Coordinates of C-alpha atoms in Angstrom, one line a residue:
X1 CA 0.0 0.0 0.0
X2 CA 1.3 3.8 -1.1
X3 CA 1.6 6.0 1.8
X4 CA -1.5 7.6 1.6
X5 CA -1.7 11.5 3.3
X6 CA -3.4 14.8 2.9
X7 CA -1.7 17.4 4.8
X8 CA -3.6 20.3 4.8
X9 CA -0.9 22.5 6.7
X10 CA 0.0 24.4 3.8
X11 CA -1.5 26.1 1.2
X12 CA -1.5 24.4 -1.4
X13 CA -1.8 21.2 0.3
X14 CA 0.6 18.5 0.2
X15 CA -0.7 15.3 -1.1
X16 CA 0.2 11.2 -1.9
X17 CA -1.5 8.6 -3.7
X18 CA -4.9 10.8 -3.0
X19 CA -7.1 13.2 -4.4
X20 CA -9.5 15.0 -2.2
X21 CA -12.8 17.2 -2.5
X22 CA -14.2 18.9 -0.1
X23 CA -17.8 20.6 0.7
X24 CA -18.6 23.4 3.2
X25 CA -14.8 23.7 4.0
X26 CA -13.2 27.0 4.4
X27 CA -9.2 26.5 3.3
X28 CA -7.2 28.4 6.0
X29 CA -3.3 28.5 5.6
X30 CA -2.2 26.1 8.0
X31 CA -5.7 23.7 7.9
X32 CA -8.6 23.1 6.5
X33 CA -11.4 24.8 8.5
X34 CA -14.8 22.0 8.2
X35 CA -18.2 23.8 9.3
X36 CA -21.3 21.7 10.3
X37 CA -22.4 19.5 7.7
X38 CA -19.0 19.6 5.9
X39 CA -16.8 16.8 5.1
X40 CA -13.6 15.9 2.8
X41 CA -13.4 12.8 0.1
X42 CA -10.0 11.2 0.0
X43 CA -9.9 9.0 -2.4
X44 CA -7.0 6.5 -2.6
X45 CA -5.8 3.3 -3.8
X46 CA -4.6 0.0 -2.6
X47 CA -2.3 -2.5 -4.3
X48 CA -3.5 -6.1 -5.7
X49 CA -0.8 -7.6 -4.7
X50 CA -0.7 -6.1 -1.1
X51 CA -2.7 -8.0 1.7
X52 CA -4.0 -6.0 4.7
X53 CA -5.4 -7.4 7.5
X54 CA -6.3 -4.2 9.2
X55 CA -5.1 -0.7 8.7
X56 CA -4.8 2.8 10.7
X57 CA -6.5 6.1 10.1
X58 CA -5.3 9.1 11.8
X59 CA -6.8 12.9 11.6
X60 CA -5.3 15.6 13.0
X61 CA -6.8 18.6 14.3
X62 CA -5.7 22.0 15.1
X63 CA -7.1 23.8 18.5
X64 CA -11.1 23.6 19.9
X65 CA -12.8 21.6 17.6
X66 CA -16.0 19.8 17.1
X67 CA -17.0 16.0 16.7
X68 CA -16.3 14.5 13.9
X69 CA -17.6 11.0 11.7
X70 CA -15.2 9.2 9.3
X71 CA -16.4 6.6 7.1
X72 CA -14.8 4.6 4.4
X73 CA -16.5 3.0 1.7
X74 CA -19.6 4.3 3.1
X75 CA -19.5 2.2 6.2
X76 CA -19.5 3.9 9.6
X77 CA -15.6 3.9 11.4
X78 CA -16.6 6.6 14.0
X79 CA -19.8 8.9 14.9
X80 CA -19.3 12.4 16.8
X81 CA -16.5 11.0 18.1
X82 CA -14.5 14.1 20.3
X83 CA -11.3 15.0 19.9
X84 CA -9.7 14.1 23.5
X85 CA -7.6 17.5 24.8
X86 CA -8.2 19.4 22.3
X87 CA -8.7 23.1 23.8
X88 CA -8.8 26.7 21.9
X89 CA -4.7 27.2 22.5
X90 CA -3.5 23.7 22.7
X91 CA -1.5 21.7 20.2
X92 CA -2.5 19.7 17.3
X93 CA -4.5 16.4 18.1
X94 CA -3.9 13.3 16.8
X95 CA -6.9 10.6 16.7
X96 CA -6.1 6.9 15.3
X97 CA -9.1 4.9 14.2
X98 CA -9.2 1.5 13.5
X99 CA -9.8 -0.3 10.2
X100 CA -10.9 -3.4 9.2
X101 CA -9.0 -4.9 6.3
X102 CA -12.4 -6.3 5.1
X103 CA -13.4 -2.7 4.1
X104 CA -10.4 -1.9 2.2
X105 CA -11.0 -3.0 -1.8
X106 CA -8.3 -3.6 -4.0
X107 CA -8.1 -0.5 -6.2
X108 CA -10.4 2.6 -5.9
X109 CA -11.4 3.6 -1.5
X110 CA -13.1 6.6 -0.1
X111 CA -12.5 8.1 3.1
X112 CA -14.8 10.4 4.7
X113 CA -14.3 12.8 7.2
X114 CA -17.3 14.7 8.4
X115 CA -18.7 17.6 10.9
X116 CA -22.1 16.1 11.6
X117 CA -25.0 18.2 10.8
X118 CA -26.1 20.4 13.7
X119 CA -22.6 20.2 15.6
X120 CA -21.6 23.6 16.9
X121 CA -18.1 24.7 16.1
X122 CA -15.5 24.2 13.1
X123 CA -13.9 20.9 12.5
X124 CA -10.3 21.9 11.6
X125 CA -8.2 19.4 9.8
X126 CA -3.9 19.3 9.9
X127 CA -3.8 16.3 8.7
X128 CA -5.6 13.1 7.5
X129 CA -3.3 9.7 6.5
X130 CA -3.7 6.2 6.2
X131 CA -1.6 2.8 7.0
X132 CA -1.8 -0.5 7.4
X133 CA -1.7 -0.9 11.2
X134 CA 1.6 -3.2 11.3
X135 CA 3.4 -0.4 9.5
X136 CA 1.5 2.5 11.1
X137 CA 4.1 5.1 10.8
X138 CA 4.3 4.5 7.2
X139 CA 2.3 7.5 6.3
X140 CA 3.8 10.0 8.8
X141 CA 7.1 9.3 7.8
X142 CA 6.0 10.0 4.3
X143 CA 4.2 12.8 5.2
X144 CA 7.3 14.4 7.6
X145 CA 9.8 13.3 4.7
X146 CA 7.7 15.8 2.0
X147 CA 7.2 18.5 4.7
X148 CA 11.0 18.1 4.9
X149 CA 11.7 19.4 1.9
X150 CA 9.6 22.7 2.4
X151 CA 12.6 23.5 4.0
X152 CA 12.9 27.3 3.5
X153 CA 10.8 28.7 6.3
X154 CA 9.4 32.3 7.0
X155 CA 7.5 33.6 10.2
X156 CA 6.0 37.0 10.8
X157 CA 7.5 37.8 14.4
X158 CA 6.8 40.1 17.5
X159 CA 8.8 41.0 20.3
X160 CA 7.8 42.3 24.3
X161 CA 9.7 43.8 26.5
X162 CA 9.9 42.2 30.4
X163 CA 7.5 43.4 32.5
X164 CA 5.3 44.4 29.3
X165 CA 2.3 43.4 28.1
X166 CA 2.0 44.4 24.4
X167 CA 3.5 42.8 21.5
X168 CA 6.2 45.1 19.1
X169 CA 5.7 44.1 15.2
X170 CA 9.3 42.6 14.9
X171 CA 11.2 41.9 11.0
X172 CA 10.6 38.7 9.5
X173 CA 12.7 35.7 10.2
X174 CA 13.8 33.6 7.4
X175 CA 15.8 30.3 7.8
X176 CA 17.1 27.0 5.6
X177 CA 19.0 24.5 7.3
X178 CA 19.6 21.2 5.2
X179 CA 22.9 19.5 6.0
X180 CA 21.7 16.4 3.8
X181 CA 19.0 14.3 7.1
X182 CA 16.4 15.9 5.6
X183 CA 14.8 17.1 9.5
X184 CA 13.9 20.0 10.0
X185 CA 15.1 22.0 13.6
X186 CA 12.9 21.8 16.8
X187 CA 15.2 24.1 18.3
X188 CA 17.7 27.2 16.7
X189 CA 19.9 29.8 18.4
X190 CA 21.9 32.0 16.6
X191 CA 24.2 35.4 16.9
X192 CA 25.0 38.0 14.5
X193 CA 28.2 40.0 14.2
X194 CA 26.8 42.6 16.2
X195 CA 26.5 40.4 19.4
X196 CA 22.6 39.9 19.5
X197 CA 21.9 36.8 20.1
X198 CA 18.3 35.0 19.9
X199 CA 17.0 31.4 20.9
X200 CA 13.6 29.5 20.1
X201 CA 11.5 26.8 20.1
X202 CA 9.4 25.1 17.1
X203 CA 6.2 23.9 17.4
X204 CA 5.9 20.4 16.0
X205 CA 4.0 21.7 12.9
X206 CA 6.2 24.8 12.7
X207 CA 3.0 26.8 12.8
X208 CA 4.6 29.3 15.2
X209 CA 7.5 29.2 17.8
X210 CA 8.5 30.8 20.8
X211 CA 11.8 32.2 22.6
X212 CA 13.5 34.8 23.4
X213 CA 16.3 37.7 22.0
X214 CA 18.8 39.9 23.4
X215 CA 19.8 43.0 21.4
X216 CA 23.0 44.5 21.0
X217 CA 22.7 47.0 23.8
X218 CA 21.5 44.2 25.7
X219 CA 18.2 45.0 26.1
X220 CA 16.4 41.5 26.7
X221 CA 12.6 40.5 25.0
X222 CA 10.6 38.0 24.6
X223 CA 10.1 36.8 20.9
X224 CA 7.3 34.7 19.2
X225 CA 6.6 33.8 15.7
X226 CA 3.4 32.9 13.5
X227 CA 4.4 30.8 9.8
X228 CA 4.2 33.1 6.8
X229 CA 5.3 30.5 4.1
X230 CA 7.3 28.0 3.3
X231 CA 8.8 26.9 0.2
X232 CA 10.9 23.5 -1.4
X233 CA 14.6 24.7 -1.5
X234 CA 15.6 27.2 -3.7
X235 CA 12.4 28.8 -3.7
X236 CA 12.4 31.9 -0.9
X237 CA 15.9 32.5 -1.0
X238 CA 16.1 34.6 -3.6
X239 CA 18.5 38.0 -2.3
X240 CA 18.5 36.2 1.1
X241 CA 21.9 35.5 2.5
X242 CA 22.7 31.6 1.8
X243 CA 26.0 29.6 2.3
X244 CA 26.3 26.4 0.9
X245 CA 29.5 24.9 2.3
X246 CA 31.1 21.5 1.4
X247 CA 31.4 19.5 4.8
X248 CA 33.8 17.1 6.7
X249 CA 33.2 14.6 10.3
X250 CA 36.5 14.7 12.3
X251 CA 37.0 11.4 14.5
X252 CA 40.0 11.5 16.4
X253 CA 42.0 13.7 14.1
X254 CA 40.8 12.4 10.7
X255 CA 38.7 13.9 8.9
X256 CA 35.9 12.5 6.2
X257 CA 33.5 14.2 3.8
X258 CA 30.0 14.4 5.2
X259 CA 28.4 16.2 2.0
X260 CA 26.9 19.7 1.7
X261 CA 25.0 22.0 4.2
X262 CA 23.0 24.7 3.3
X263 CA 22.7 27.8 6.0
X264 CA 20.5 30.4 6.0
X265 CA 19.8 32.6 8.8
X266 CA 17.9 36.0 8.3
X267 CA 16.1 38.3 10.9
X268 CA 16.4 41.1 9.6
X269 CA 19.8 42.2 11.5
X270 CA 23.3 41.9 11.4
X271 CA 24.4 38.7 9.3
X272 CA 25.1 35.7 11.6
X273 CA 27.8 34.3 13.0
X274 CA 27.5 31.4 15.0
X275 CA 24.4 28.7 14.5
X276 CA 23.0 26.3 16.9
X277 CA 20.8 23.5 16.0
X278 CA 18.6 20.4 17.1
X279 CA 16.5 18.9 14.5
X280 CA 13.5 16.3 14.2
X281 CA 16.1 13.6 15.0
X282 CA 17.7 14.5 17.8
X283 CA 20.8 15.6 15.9
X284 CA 22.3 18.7 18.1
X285 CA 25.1 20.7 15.7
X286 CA 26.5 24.5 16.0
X287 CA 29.1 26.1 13.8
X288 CA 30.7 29.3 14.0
X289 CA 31.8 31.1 10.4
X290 CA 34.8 32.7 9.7
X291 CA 34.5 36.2 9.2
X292 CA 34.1 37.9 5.6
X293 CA 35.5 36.0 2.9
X294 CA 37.5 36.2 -0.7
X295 CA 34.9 38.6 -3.0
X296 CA 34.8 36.8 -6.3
X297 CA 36.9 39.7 -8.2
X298 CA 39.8 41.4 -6.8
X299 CA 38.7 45.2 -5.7
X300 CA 40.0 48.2 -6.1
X301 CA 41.7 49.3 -2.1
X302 CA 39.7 52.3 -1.1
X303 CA 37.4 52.4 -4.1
X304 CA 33.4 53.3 -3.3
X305 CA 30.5 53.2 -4.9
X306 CA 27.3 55.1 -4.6
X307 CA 24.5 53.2 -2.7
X308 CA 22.1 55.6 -2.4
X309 CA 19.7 54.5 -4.9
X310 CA 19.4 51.2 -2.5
X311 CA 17.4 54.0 0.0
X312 CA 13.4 53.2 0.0
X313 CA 12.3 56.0 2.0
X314 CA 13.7 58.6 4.2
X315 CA 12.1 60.9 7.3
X316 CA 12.7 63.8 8.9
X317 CA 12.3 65.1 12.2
X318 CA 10.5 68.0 10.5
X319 CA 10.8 69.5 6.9
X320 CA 9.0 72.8 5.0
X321 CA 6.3 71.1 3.3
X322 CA 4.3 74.4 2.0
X323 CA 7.6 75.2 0.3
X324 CA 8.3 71.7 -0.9
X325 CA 11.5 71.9 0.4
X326 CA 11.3 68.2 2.1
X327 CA 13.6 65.1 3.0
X328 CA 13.0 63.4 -0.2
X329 CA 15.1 65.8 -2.3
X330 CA 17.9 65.1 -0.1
X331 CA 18.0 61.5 -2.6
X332 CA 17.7 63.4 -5.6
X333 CA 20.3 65.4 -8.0
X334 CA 18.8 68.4 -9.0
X335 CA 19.8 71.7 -6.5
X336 CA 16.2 71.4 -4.5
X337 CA 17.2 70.8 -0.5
X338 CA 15.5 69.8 2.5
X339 CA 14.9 72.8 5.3
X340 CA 13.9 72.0 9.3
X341 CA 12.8 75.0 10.9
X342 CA 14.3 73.7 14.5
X343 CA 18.1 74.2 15.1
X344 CA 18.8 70.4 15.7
X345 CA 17.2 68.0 13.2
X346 CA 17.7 64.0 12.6
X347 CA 16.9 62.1 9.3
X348 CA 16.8 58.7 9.1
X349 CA 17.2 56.5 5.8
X350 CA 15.8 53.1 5.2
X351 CA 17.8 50.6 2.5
X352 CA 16.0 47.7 0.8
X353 CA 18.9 45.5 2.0
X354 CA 21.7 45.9 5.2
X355 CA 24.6 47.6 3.8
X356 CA 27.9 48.6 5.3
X357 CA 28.4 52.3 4.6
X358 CA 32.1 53.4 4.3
X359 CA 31.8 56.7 3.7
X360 CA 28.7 59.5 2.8
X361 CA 28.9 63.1 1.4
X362 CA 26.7 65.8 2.3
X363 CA 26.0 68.9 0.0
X364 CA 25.0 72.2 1.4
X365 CA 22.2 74.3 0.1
X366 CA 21.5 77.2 -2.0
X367 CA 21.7 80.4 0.6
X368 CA 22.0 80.8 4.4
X369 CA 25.2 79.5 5.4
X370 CA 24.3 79.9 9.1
X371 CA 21.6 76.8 8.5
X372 CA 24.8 74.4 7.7
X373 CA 25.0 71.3 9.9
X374 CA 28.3 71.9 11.9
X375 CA 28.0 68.8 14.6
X376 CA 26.6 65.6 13.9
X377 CA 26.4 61.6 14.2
X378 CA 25.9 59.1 11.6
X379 CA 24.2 55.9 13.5
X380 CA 23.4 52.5 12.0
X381 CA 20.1 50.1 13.3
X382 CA 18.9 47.1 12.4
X383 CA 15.0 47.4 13.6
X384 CA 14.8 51.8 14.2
X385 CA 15.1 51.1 18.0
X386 CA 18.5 50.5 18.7
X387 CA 21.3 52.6 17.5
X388 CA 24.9 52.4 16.8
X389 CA 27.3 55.6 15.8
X390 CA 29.4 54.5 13.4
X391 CA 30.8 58.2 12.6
X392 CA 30.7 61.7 14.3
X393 CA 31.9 65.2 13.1
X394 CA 31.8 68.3 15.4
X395 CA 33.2 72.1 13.9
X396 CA 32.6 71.2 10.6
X397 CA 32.0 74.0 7.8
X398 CA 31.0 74.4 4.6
X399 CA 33.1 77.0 2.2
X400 CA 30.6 77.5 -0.2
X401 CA 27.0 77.2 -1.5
X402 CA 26.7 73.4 -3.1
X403 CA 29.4 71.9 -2.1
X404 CA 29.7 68.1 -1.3
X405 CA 31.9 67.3 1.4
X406 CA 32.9 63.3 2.2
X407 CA 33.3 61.7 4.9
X408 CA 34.8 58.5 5.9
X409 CA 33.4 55.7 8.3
X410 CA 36.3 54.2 10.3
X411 CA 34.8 50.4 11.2
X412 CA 31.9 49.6 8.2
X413 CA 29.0 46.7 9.3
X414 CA 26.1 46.1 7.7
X415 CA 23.1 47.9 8.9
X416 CA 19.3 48.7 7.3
X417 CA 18.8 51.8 8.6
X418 CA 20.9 54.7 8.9
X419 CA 20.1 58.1 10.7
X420 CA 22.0 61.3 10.6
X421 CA 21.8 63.4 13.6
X422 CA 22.6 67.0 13.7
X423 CA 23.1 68.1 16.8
X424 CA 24.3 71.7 16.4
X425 CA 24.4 74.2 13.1
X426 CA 26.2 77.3 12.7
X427 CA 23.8 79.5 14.5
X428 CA 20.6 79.7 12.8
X429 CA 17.0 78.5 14.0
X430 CA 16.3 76.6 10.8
X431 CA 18.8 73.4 9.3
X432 CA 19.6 72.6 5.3
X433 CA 21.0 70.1 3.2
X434 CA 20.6 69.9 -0.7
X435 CA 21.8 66.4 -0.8
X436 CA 23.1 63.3 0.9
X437 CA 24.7 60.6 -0.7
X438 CA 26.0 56.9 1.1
X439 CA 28.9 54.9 -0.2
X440 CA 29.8 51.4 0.6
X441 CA 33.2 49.5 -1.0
X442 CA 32.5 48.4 -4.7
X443 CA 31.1 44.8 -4.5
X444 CA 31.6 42.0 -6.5
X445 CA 29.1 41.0 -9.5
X446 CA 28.7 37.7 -7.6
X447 CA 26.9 39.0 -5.0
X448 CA 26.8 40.1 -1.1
X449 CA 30.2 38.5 0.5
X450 CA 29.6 34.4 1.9
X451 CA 31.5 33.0 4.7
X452 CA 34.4 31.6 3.9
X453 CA 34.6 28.6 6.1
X454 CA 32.9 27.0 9.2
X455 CA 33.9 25.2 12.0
X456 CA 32.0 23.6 14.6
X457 CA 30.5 20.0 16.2
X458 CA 27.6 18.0 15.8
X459 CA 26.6 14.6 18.0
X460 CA 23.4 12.5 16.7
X461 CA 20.4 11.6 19.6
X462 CA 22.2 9.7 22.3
X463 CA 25.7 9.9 20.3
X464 CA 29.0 11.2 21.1
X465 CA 30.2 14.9 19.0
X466 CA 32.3 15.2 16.6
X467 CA 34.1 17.4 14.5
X468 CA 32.1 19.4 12.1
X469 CA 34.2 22.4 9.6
X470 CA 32.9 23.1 6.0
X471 CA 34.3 25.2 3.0
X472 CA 32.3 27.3 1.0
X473 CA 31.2 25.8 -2.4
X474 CA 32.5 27.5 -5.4
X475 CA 29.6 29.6 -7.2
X476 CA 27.3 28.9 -3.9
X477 CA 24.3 30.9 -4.3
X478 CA 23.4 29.8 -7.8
X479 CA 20.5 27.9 -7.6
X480 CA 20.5 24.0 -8.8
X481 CA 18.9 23.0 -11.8
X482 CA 15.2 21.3 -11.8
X483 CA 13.9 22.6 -8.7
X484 CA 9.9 21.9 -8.9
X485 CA 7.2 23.8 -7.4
X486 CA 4.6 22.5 -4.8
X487 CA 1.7 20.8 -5.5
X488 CA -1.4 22.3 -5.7
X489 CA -4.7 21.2 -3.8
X490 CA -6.6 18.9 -4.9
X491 CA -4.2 18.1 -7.8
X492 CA -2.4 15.3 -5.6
X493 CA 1.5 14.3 -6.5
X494 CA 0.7 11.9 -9.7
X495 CA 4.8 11.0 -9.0
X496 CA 4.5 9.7 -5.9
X497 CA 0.7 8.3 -6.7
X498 CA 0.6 6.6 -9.9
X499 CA 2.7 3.4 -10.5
X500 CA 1.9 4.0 -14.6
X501 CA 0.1 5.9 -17.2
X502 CA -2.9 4.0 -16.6
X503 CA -3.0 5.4 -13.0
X504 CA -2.1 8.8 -13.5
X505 CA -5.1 9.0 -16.4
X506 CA -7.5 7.4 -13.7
X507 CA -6.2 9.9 -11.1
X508 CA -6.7 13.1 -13.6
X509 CA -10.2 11.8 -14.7
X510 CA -11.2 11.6 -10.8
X511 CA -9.8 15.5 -10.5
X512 CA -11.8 16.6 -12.9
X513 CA -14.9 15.2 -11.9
X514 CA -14.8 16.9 -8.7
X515 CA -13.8 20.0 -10.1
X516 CA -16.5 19.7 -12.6
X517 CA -18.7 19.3 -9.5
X518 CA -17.4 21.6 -7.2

């Protein structure tokens, strides 16, 4: 018998040797929400040549739910039978009915799963598979081995502050960790270059997780996530900061190739630096990366480049509107200029994309010269709370009307957010700039630097660690040839399904019947 499963934890679902139809069934990213009266059709097939003396159903729910019936081949397995724990906040519930082998046929099944008529509440469906009971697992392990490969994971996060009781919006985590087991991590830790640090938790269905972060300053929150998306590796890595690395296991001093891993790590801060991992298995493993990295093509010492263009928006702590003199022309090239009628002023600038400014210029205006910024700082941020000065100027002067003036930073890191802060002028009420430019050292064609190399441990469940170092892979962001998209719902995986073309045909003839009555 096929592994048979429906998991309706993704949209589209994911689905083996079944098609299914549904009716009064509301599709919900992470399940499929049934209301009274409702029910899904799997429809599935057995082998001829496999006997089965009694087999396994098993439906998971997600949260409160109400009763449910499931039938196959029209005869009764279970009526309003309640799902045992299952409360408004708690995890998914798995319930295991038996089967007959009797009611199996040879060929073409039906499994129904219903919400009886009049039954208050939603039924909502995670998961439905089916096995023969002395190979139970034979589904699940199906089922966790395709989930597996939805490997590039994103969640919408918050963070809250001890001793507070509201939830910050927090930028989106994105991860891909695929060292070859095909698990993916129950628990991850990580720290960037810029010493925060941040440790969670995965719920089994990686729905959601929970754990905690420390920022740079220090300053220490509580962090929780809710699934986004999730996509089969290379999809959702697209601009996102991946390291492939080639991999060895050191055993007492001798070391043996252990394939590739694939690393990805982004919260919207400072690039990582050190990774910690325990996946499905049990398999524990942390690596550290060597910092920076050989740029594909040699670079030019001291040469810059204008990034400016990378800025998606800029605000000011005040500008002229009525006179149109705002922040936004401070990104253009034409002689217009931005005018705050205070004496200290700060702009801040957002990039689509960290980058490590190495130097800026700053052009003064048309007239006034006593509105010239004479004292500032130049500060760096990952999430617009926390700031870091990466340059600072005090008794500075501008000789003449449109001149651009640069300035070096000493120490560049990556940051998304930039804010100049002009502290003191040369003795006006009222602050002008005609322009500001950021540069950032001329980057190869190939891309944002990769690590260079790793080094680190890993130990299996129950096993003893060992040595774990890796070496970038030449050309290690390219994507791999014949990467295939999910399947949708309803269509079913005809790979994994159909033994032949007379299977696949009787599998696309089903699908459109239920589309055609849909």
């Amino acid at each position: 018998m096929e592994p048979v499963f429906a998991d309706f934890s993704t949209d589209p679902a994911q689905l083996s040797n079944a098609v299914v139809a549904h009716h009064r069934c509301g599709i919900a990213p992470s399940h499929l929400a049934l209301g009274a009266g409702g029910h899904i059709r799997l429809d599935f097939t057995v082998d001829e040549r496999e006997e089965i003396a009694e087999a396994v159903v098993a439906v998971t729910v997600l949260g409160a739910s109400a009763p449910m019936d499931v039938l196959l081949n029209g005869k009764s397995l279970a009526e309003q039978l309640a799902i045992p724990g299952a409360g408004a906040h708690s995890d998914p519930q798995v319930t295991v009915v038996g089967v007959p082998g009797e009611l199996l046929r040879t060929g073409d099944n039906l499994l129904e799963v219903r919400n009886p008529e009049g039954a208050e509440g939603l039924l909502r469906l995670r998961a439905v598979t089916v096995a023969p009971a002395h190979d139970r697992d034979r589904s699940e392990r199906a089922m966790a081995a395709r989930s597996a490969r939805r490997s590039v994971v994103a969640f919408g996060t918050e963070v809250r502050a001890a001793g507070s009781t509201g939830w910050q919006t927090a930028p989106r985590l994105l991860f891909h960790i695929d060292g070859g087991e095909r698990a993916l991590p129950a628990h991850l830790s990580w720290r960037g270059t810029d010493g925060a640090e941040a440790a969670i938790g995965l719920r089994a269905d990686l729905s959601g997780f929970l754990g905690h972060r420390r920022t740079a300053d220090g300053a220490v929150t509580e962090y929780r996530g809710t699934l986004a998306d999730r996509w089969a590796y290379p999809e959702g890595t697209a601009g996102a900061p991946l390291h492939r690395f080639s991999t060895e296991d050191g055993i007492d001093g001798t070391w043996t190739p252990s394939g590739e891993l694939r690393l990805l790590l982004d919260d919207g801060g400072a690039p990582v630096e050190r990774v910690t991992w325990t996946d499905r298995r049990g398999t524990t493993a942390s690596v550290v990366l060597s910092p920076g990295g050989a740029p594909a093509v040699q670079e030019t010492a001291g040469e810059l480049r204008d990034i400016t263009r990378a800025v998606t928006g800029v605000e000011a702590s005040d500008e002229f509107e009525m006179a149109g003199e705002v922040a936004e022309n401070l990104l253009g090239k034409s002689r217009s200029k931005w005018l705050a009628n205070d004496d200290t002023a700060e702009l801040e600038f957002t990039f689509d994309h960290p980058v490590a400014v190495a130097g800026y210029r700053l052009t003064s205006a048309n007239d006034a010269p006593d509105r010239d910024p004479e004292d500032w700082l130049l500060q760096g941020s990952h999430d617009g709370g926390h700031w870091t000065t990466v340059d600072s100027r005090t008794g500075e002067r501008f000789r003449q009307r449109h001149e651009t003036k640069e300035y070096s930073v000493a120490s560049p890191a990556p940051y998304a957010r930039y804010r100049l802060s002009i502290t003191e002028n040369q003795g006006s009420d009222q602050i002008q700039l005609s322009r500001v430019q950021f540069l950032a050292c001329a980057a190869p064609a190939a891309g944002p630097a990769r690590a260079a190399d790793f080094t680190g441990y890993r130990a299996p469940r129950g096993g003893a660690p060992v040595g774990y170092r890796g070496t970038t892979v030449p050309g290690g962001q390219e994507e791999p040839e014949g990467a295939q998209a999910p399947a949708k719902l309803l269509a079913g995986d005809l790979g994994d399904t159909a033994r032949g073309l007379d299977d696949a045909a009787r599998l696309i003839g089903k699908l459109a019947e239920y589309l055609k009555h849909s």
